[in-house]
Coordinates of C-alpha atoms in Angstrom, one line a residue:
M161 CA 149.9 107.5 65.0
I162 CA 148.4 109.2 62.2
V163 CA 146.4 105.5 61.0
C164 CA 145.4 105.0 64.7
G165 CA 143.8 108.4 64.5
L166 CA 141.8 107.4 61.2
L167 CA 140.7 104.3 62.7
A168 CA 139.6 106.3 66.0
M169 CA 137.7 109.0 63.8
L170 CA 136.1 106.2 60.9
F171 CA 134.6 103.7 64.7
V172 CA 133.2 106.6 66.3
T173 CA 131.7 107.9 63.0
H174 CA 130.4 104.4 62.1
N175 CA 129.8 103.3 65.4
Q176 CA 125.5 104.4 65.9
R177 CA 124.2 100.9 66.2
L178 CA 126.7 100.6 69.8
Y179 CA 124.4 103.0 71.6
R180 CA 120.6 102.3 72.8
Q181 CA 119.7 105.7 72.8
P182 CA 118.3 106.5 69.2
I183 CA 120.5 108.9 67.0
A184 CA 119.7 110.3 63.7
Q185 CA 121.5 112.4 60.8
V186 CA 120.0 115.7 60.0
V187 CA 118.6 115.6 56.5
R188 CA 116.9 118.9 55.6
V189 CA 116.0 121.8 57.5
S190 CA 113.2 124.4 57.8
N191 CA 113.7 127.6 60.5
E192 CA 110.5 128.9 61.2
K193 CA 110.4 133.0 61.6
K194 CA 112.1 134.5 64.7
Q195 CA 110.2 135.5 67.7
R196 CA 111.4 138.2 70.4
T197 CA 111.4 137.4 73.6
E198 CA 111.6 140.1 76.4
D199 CA 111.6 139.6 80.6
E200 CA 110.9 142.3 82.9
F201 CA 114.7 143.0 83.2
K202 CA 114.5 144.3 79.8
N203 CA 116.8 141.0 78.5
V204 CA 116.4 140.4 74.7
D205 CA 116.5 137.5 72.8
H206 CA 115.0 136.0 70.2
Q207 CA 113.7 132.5 69.7
T208 CA 113.7 130.4 66.3
T209 CA 111.7 127.0 65.5
Q210 CA 112.9 124.3 63.2
K211 CA 111.3 122.0 61.7
I212 CA 113.6 118.9 61.0
T213 CA 113.8 115.8 58.5
A214 CA 116.5 113.3 59.6
V215 CA 117.3 110.0 59.6
L216 CA 117.4 107.0 62.4
M217 CA 120.7 105.3 62.0
N218 CA 120.1 102.6 65.2
G219 CA 117.5 100.2 66.6
K220 CA 114.9 98.8 64.8
N221 CA 113.9 101.9 63.2
R222 CA 117.1 102.2 60.9
G223 CA 116.5 104.0 58.2
D224 CA 113.2 105.5 58.3
Q225 CA 112.4 109.3 57.9
V226 CA 111.2 110.7 61.7
K227 CA 110.1 114.2 62.0
V228 CA 111.7 116.2 65.3
Q229 CA 111.0 120.0 66.3
N230 CA 113.6 122.5 67.7
T231 CA 113.8 125.2 69.2
F232 CA 116.5 127.7 69.9
S233 CA 117.6 130.8 70.8
D234 CA 120.3 133.5 69.4
S235 CA 122.0 133.3 72.9
Q236 CA 122.0 129.2 73.1
P237 CA 122.1 128.8 76.5
L238 CA 120.3 125.6 77.1
D239 CA 120.0 124.5 73.2
Q240 CA 121.2 124.2 69.9
E241 CA 120.7 125.0 66.1
Y242 CA 121.4 122.0 63.9
K243 CA 122.4 122.1 60.3
V244 CA 122.2 119.4 57.7
G245 CA 124.7 116.8 58.2
N246 CA 124.5 116.8 62.0
Q247 CA 124.1 113.8 64.3
L248 CA 121.9 113.9 67.3
F249 CA 120.2 111.9 69.8
L250 CA 116.2 111.5 70.0
S251 CA 113.9 111.4 73.1
Q252 CA 110.6 110.4 73.1
L253 CA 110.5 108.2 69.9
R254 CA 106.8 107.6 68.9
R255 CA 105.3 106.5 65.3
D256 CA 102.1 108.9 64.9
H257 CA 99.3 108.1 62.2
G258 CA 101.8 106.1 60.8
K259 CA 105.0 108.8 60.9
L260 CA 107.5 108.8 63.1
T261 CA 108.0 111.4 65.2
A262 CA 110.7 113.0 68.4
N263 CA 112.2 115.5 70.4
P264 CA 115.9 116.3 69.8
A265 CA 118.4 115.5 73.0
G266 CA 121.1 116.9 72.2
P267 CA 124.2 116.8 69.6
K268 CA 126.2 113.4 69.1
R269 CA 129.9 114.5 69.6
D270 CA 132.2 111.7 70.5
S271 CA 133.7 112.3 67.3
V272 CA 135.0 115.5 68.4
V273 CA 135.5 114.4 71.9
V274 CA 138.0 111.2 70.1
F275 CA 139.7 113.6 67.3
L276 CA 141.0 116.1 70.0
G277 CA 142.0 113.3 72.2
W278 CA 144.1 112.2 69.5
L279 CA 145.3 115.5 68.9
V280 CA 146.3 116.1 72.5
V281 CA 147.9 112.5 72.6
T282 CA 150.0 113.1 69.6
V283 CA 151.6 116.2 70.0
L284 CA 152.6 115.1 73.5
L285 CA 154.1 112.5 72.2
L286 CA 156.1 113.8 68.8
T287 CA 157.1 117.4 71.5
M288 CA 158.4 115.3 74.3
G289 CA 159.1 111.8 73.5
K290 CA 159.4 109.4 76.6
A291 CA 159.0 111.8 79.1
G292 CA 155.5 112.8 77.0
T293 CA 154.3 109.0 77.2
F294 CA 155.2 108.6 81.4
A295 CA 153.1 112.1 81.9
L296 CA 150.6 110.4 80.1
V297 CA 150.2 107.6 81.8
S298 CA 150.5 109.5 85.4
V299 CA 147.2 111.3 83.8
V300 CA 145.6 107.9 83.2
I301 CA 146.2 106.5 86.5
N302 CA 145.5 110.0 88.3
T303 CA 142.3 109.9 86.7
I304 CA 141.1 106.3 87.4
L305 CA 142.3 107.3 90.8
F306 CA 140.1 109.9 91.4
L307 CA 137.3 107.8 90.4
L308 CA 137.9 105.8 92.7
A309 CA 137.8 108.2 95.1
V310 CA 134.8 109.8 94.0
S311 CA 133.1 106.6 94.6
L312 CA 134.7 105.8 97.9
D313 CA 133.4 109.2 98.9
L314 CA 129.8 108.2 97.6
H315 CA 129.9 104.9 99.0
N316 CA 130.9 106.4 102.8
Q317 CA 128.1 109.4 102.4
G318 CA 130.5 111.9 102.4
S319 CA 131.8 111.7 106.4
H320 CA 135.4 111.3 105.9
V321 CA 136.4 113.1 102.6
L322 CA 139.3 114.9 103.5
L323 CA 140.6 111.7 105.0
I324 CA 139.7 110.1 101.7
F325 CA 140.7 113.0 99.2
S326 CA 144.0 113.8 101.3
G327 CA 144.9 110.2 100.6
L328 CA 144.2 110.7 97.0
A329 CA 146.3 113.8 96.7
L330 CA 149.6 112.6 98.3
I331 CA 149.0 109.5 96.2
F332 CA 148.6 111.6 93.2
T333 CA 152.1 113.7 94.1
V334 CA 153.6 110.6 94.2
V335 CA 152.6 108.4 90.9
S336 CA 153.3 111.7 89.0
L337 CA 156.7 112.5 90.2
F338 CA 157.6 109.2 90.2
L339 CA 156.5 108.5 86.6
V340 CA 157.4 111.9 85.5
L341 CA 160.5 112.2 87.1
G342 CA 161.8 108.8 88.6
P343 CA 163.1 107.8 91.9
T344 CA 165.8 110.6 91.8
K345 CA 167.5 113.5 94.1
K346 CA 165.3 115.7 92.3
M347 CA 162.0 113.9 92.6
L348 CA 162.4 113.4 96.5
A349 CA 162.6 117.5 96.5
T350 CA 160.1 118.1 94.8
L351 CA 157.7 115.7 96.4
G352 CA 158.8 117.3 99.8
A353 CA 157.4 120.9 98.8
T354 CA 154.5 120.2 97.1
I355 CA 153.8 118.3 100.0
A356 CA 154.9 120.8 102.8
G357 CA 154.1 124.0 100.9
T358 CA 150.8 122.5 100.4
T359 CA 149.5 121.0 103.3
I360 CA 150.7 124.1 105.1
A361 CA 149.1 126.2 103.6
I362 CA 145.4 124.1 103.7
L363 CA 146.4 124.0 107.7
V364 CA 146.3 127.9 107.5
G365 CA 143.5 128.4 105.3
V366 CA 141.3 126.3 108.0
L367 CA 142.9 128.1 110.9
V368 CA 141.7 131.5 109.7
L369 CA 138.3 129.9 108.7
H370 CA 138.0 128.9 112.4
L371 CA 138.9 131.9 113.5
T372 CA 136.8 134.5 111.1
H373 CA 133.8 131.7 112.1
N374 CA 133.7 131.3 108.2
R375 CA 132.3 134.6 107.6
G376 CA 132.4 136.4 104.3
V377 CA 132.4 132.3 102.9
Y378 CA 128.9 131.3 101.5
Y379 CA 129.0 127.7 101.5
E380 CA 125.4 127.5 100.3
S381 CA 126.3 129.0 96.9
M382 CA 128.4 125.2 96.2
Q383 CA 126.0 124.0 92.9
Y384 CA 124.1 120.6 93.3
V385 CA 126.1 119.8 96.6
T386 CA 124.4 116.6 98.6
Q387 CA 126.6 116.5 101.8
V388 CA 128.2 119.1 103.9
P389 CA 129.6 121.4 102.0
R390 CA 132.8 122.7 104.2
P391 CA 134.7 119.8 103.8
L392 CA 133.7 119.6 100.6
F393 CA 135.5 122.9 100.0
I394 CA 138.4 122.1 101.6
A395 CA 139.1 119.3 99.3
E396 CA 138.3 121.5 96.4
I397 CA 141.2 123.3 97.6
L398 CA 143.3 121.0 98.1
L399 CA 143.2 119.7 94.6
G400 CA 143.0 122.4 93.2
S401 CA 146.9 124.1 94.5
L402 CA 148.6 121.0 94.7
G403 CA 149.1 121.1 90.7
A404 CA 150.3 124.6 91.0
V405 CA 152.9 124.1 94.0
M406 CA 154.3 120.6 92.4
D407 CA 154.6 122.7 89.2
E408 CA 156.7 125.7 90.8
S409 CA 158.6 123.3 92.7
S410 CA 159.8 120.8 89.5
D411 CA 160.5 124.3 88.0
I412 CA 163.4 125.2 91.3
V413 CA 164.0 121.7 91.9
A414 CA 165.0 121.6 87.7
T415 CA 166.8 124.6 87.9
L416 CA 169.2 124.0 91.0
F417 CA 170.0 120.4 89.1
E418 CA 171.6 122.4 85.7
L419 CA 173.3 124.5 88.0
K420 CA 174.9 121.7 89.7
Q421 CA 175.5 120.3 86.5
I422 CA 177.2 123.4 85.5
D423 CA 179.5 124.1 88.3
P424 CA 179.7 120.0 90.3
N425 CA 180.9 122.9 93.4
V426 CA 178.0 125.1 94.0
S427 CA 177.7 125.5 98.0
R428 CA 174.8 125.1 98.9
T429 CA 173.9 128.7 100.3
Q430 CA 174.5 129.6 96.7
L431 CA 172.1 126.9 95.4
F432 CA 169.5 128.6 98.3
M433 CA 169.6 132.1 96.8
S434 CA 169.0 130.6 93.4
G435 CA 166.2 128.7 94.0
R436 CA 164.5 131.9 96.2
S437 CA 165.6 133.6 92.8
V438 CA 163.4 131.5 90.9
G439 CA 160.8 131.1 92.8
K440 CA 160.5 135.4 93.2
S441 CA 160.0 135.1 89.1
I442 CA 157.5 132.2 89.0
M443 CA 155.1 132.6 91.9
G444 CA 153.8 136.2 90.4
P445 CA 152.4 134.6 87.6
L446 CA 151.4 131.0 89.2
V447 CA 149.2 132.5 91.9
N448 CA 147.5 135.2 88.9
V449 CA 146.8 132.1 86.6
L450 CA 145.0 129.9 89.7
F451 CA 143.0 133.8 90.2
L452 CA 142.1 133.2 86.6
I453 CA 141.2 129.7 86.5
F454 CA 139.1 129.9 89.9
M455 CA 137.4 133.6 88.3
A456 CA 136.7 132.6 85.2
D457 CA 134.8 129.2 86.5
T458 CA 132.1 131.6 87.7
F459 CA 132.3 134.2 85.2
T460 CA 129.2 132.8 83.5
N461 CA 127.2 132.6 86.1
S462 CA 128.5 135.5 87.5
L463 CA 126.9 137.4 84.6
L464 CA 124.0 135.6 84.4
Y465 CA 124.0 137.3 88.3
L466 CA 123.8 141.2 87.1
K467 CA 121.9 140.4 83.8
N468 CA 118.9 139.5 85.9
G469 CA 119.4 143.2 88.4
N470 CA 121.6 141.7 91.4
S471 CA 124.0 144.2 92.7
W472 CA 127.4 143.4 92.3
G473 CA 128.3 142.5 96.1
Y474 CA 125.5 139.6 95.9
T475 CA 126.8 138.9 92.6
F476 CA 130.2 138.8 94.1
S477 CA 129.1 136.8 97.5
M478 CA 127.1 133.8 95.6
N479 CA 129.4 133.6 93.1
M480 CA 133.0 134.6 93.3
S481 CA 134.3 134.4 97.3
L482 CA 134.6 131.1 97.1
G483 CA 136.9 131.4 94.3
M484 CA 138.5 133.9 95.6
V485 CA 139.1 131.9 98.6
Q486 CA 141.0 129.1 97.0
S487 CA 143.0 131.4 95.1
L488 CA 144.6 132.8 98.5
I489 CA 144.7 129.5 100.3
S490 CA 146.1 128.3 96.9
G491 CA 148.5 131.6 96.7
I492 CA 150.0 130.7 100.7
G493 CA 151.2 127.5 99.3
I494 CA 152.9 128.9 96.4
V495 CA 154.6 131.1 98.3
L496 CA 155.7 128.7 101.2
A497 CA 156.7 126.0 98.5
V498 CA 159.9 128.5 97.4
P499 CA 161.6 128.7 100.4
V500 CA 161.1 125.1 101.2
V501 CA 162.6 123.6 97.9
S502 CA 165.3 126.0 98.0
V503 CA 166.1 124.8 101.4
L504 CA 165.3 121.0 100.2
G505 CA 167.2 120.8 97.4
A506 CA 170.1 123.0 98.5
I507 CA 171.0 120.1 101.2
L508 CA 170.3 117.1 98.5
L509 CA 172.6 118.8 95.8
G510 CA 174.7 121.2 97.9
R511 CA 178.3 120.7 98.9
R512 CA 179.4 121.9 102.0
R513 CA 182.1 124.5 102.2

């Protein structure tokens, strides 16, 4: 793994010729004096203009110097400060009076991405061995399936989005559990509980949204949606809650299997009660984790709304209301999965008395 990591880092740090877009390395930077800016809501920021000299690393002008002007702010919402040694993509490369000039188009980050990917794979394989390998394979397969599902949705203009992503969720569950747990009773119990809990939660959520006529749910706050937002939102809930329900179900089933190994004569009633006890212990943290994930995803936009004079109510409606609905529906799935997986585990493992 160390050799693979070194070779991968060596490749991504010398792969500039494989890119079509011009890439340059910063060799000299001169920063001008900061300029204070203030908007009508009294938000204060400072902007700095950089005069950058860089050397082209690909293309027909490779090795030539290029002059780049960059402007960044202290808050850096959509810009970035460049320093000597950084590599950056260029746009609008042109020759003016014999000198090359260009505009910055963002930093070259493939070395960081490759290093983090290598670190994740290495830690996973060293700590979990064979199980980690199968988990990694399932992630790769699920990623490919997700990309295929998105392509199929785009091809159908979003007309069958729920059908596509419901099938994707089922395939996700089967592939992940089969690779990680294998064709065992543990896999069957986890699979049944995951499908049942997620399905019932989605049905309950859809029913409540229908009965309340979607009041308080602002689908227009979904950014950059180019198809009917409601089915896409439900598909998002489906994929979001699936992982939490699967995690909870696998934890409970693993505990029940350990109890079965310790006491082969354990009854179905005892297994069911044990499953409920485990579910009660992990149910609260899982719901909170989902809530924090959904809320954290909207934190930056909410802060931007508040800083620009919007009220708390409007900010919540336009940024956090959909995340709250997702958390509630996913929480229903987490709660319902506890008795379902306890019953399935008790039936498959317990001894009738």
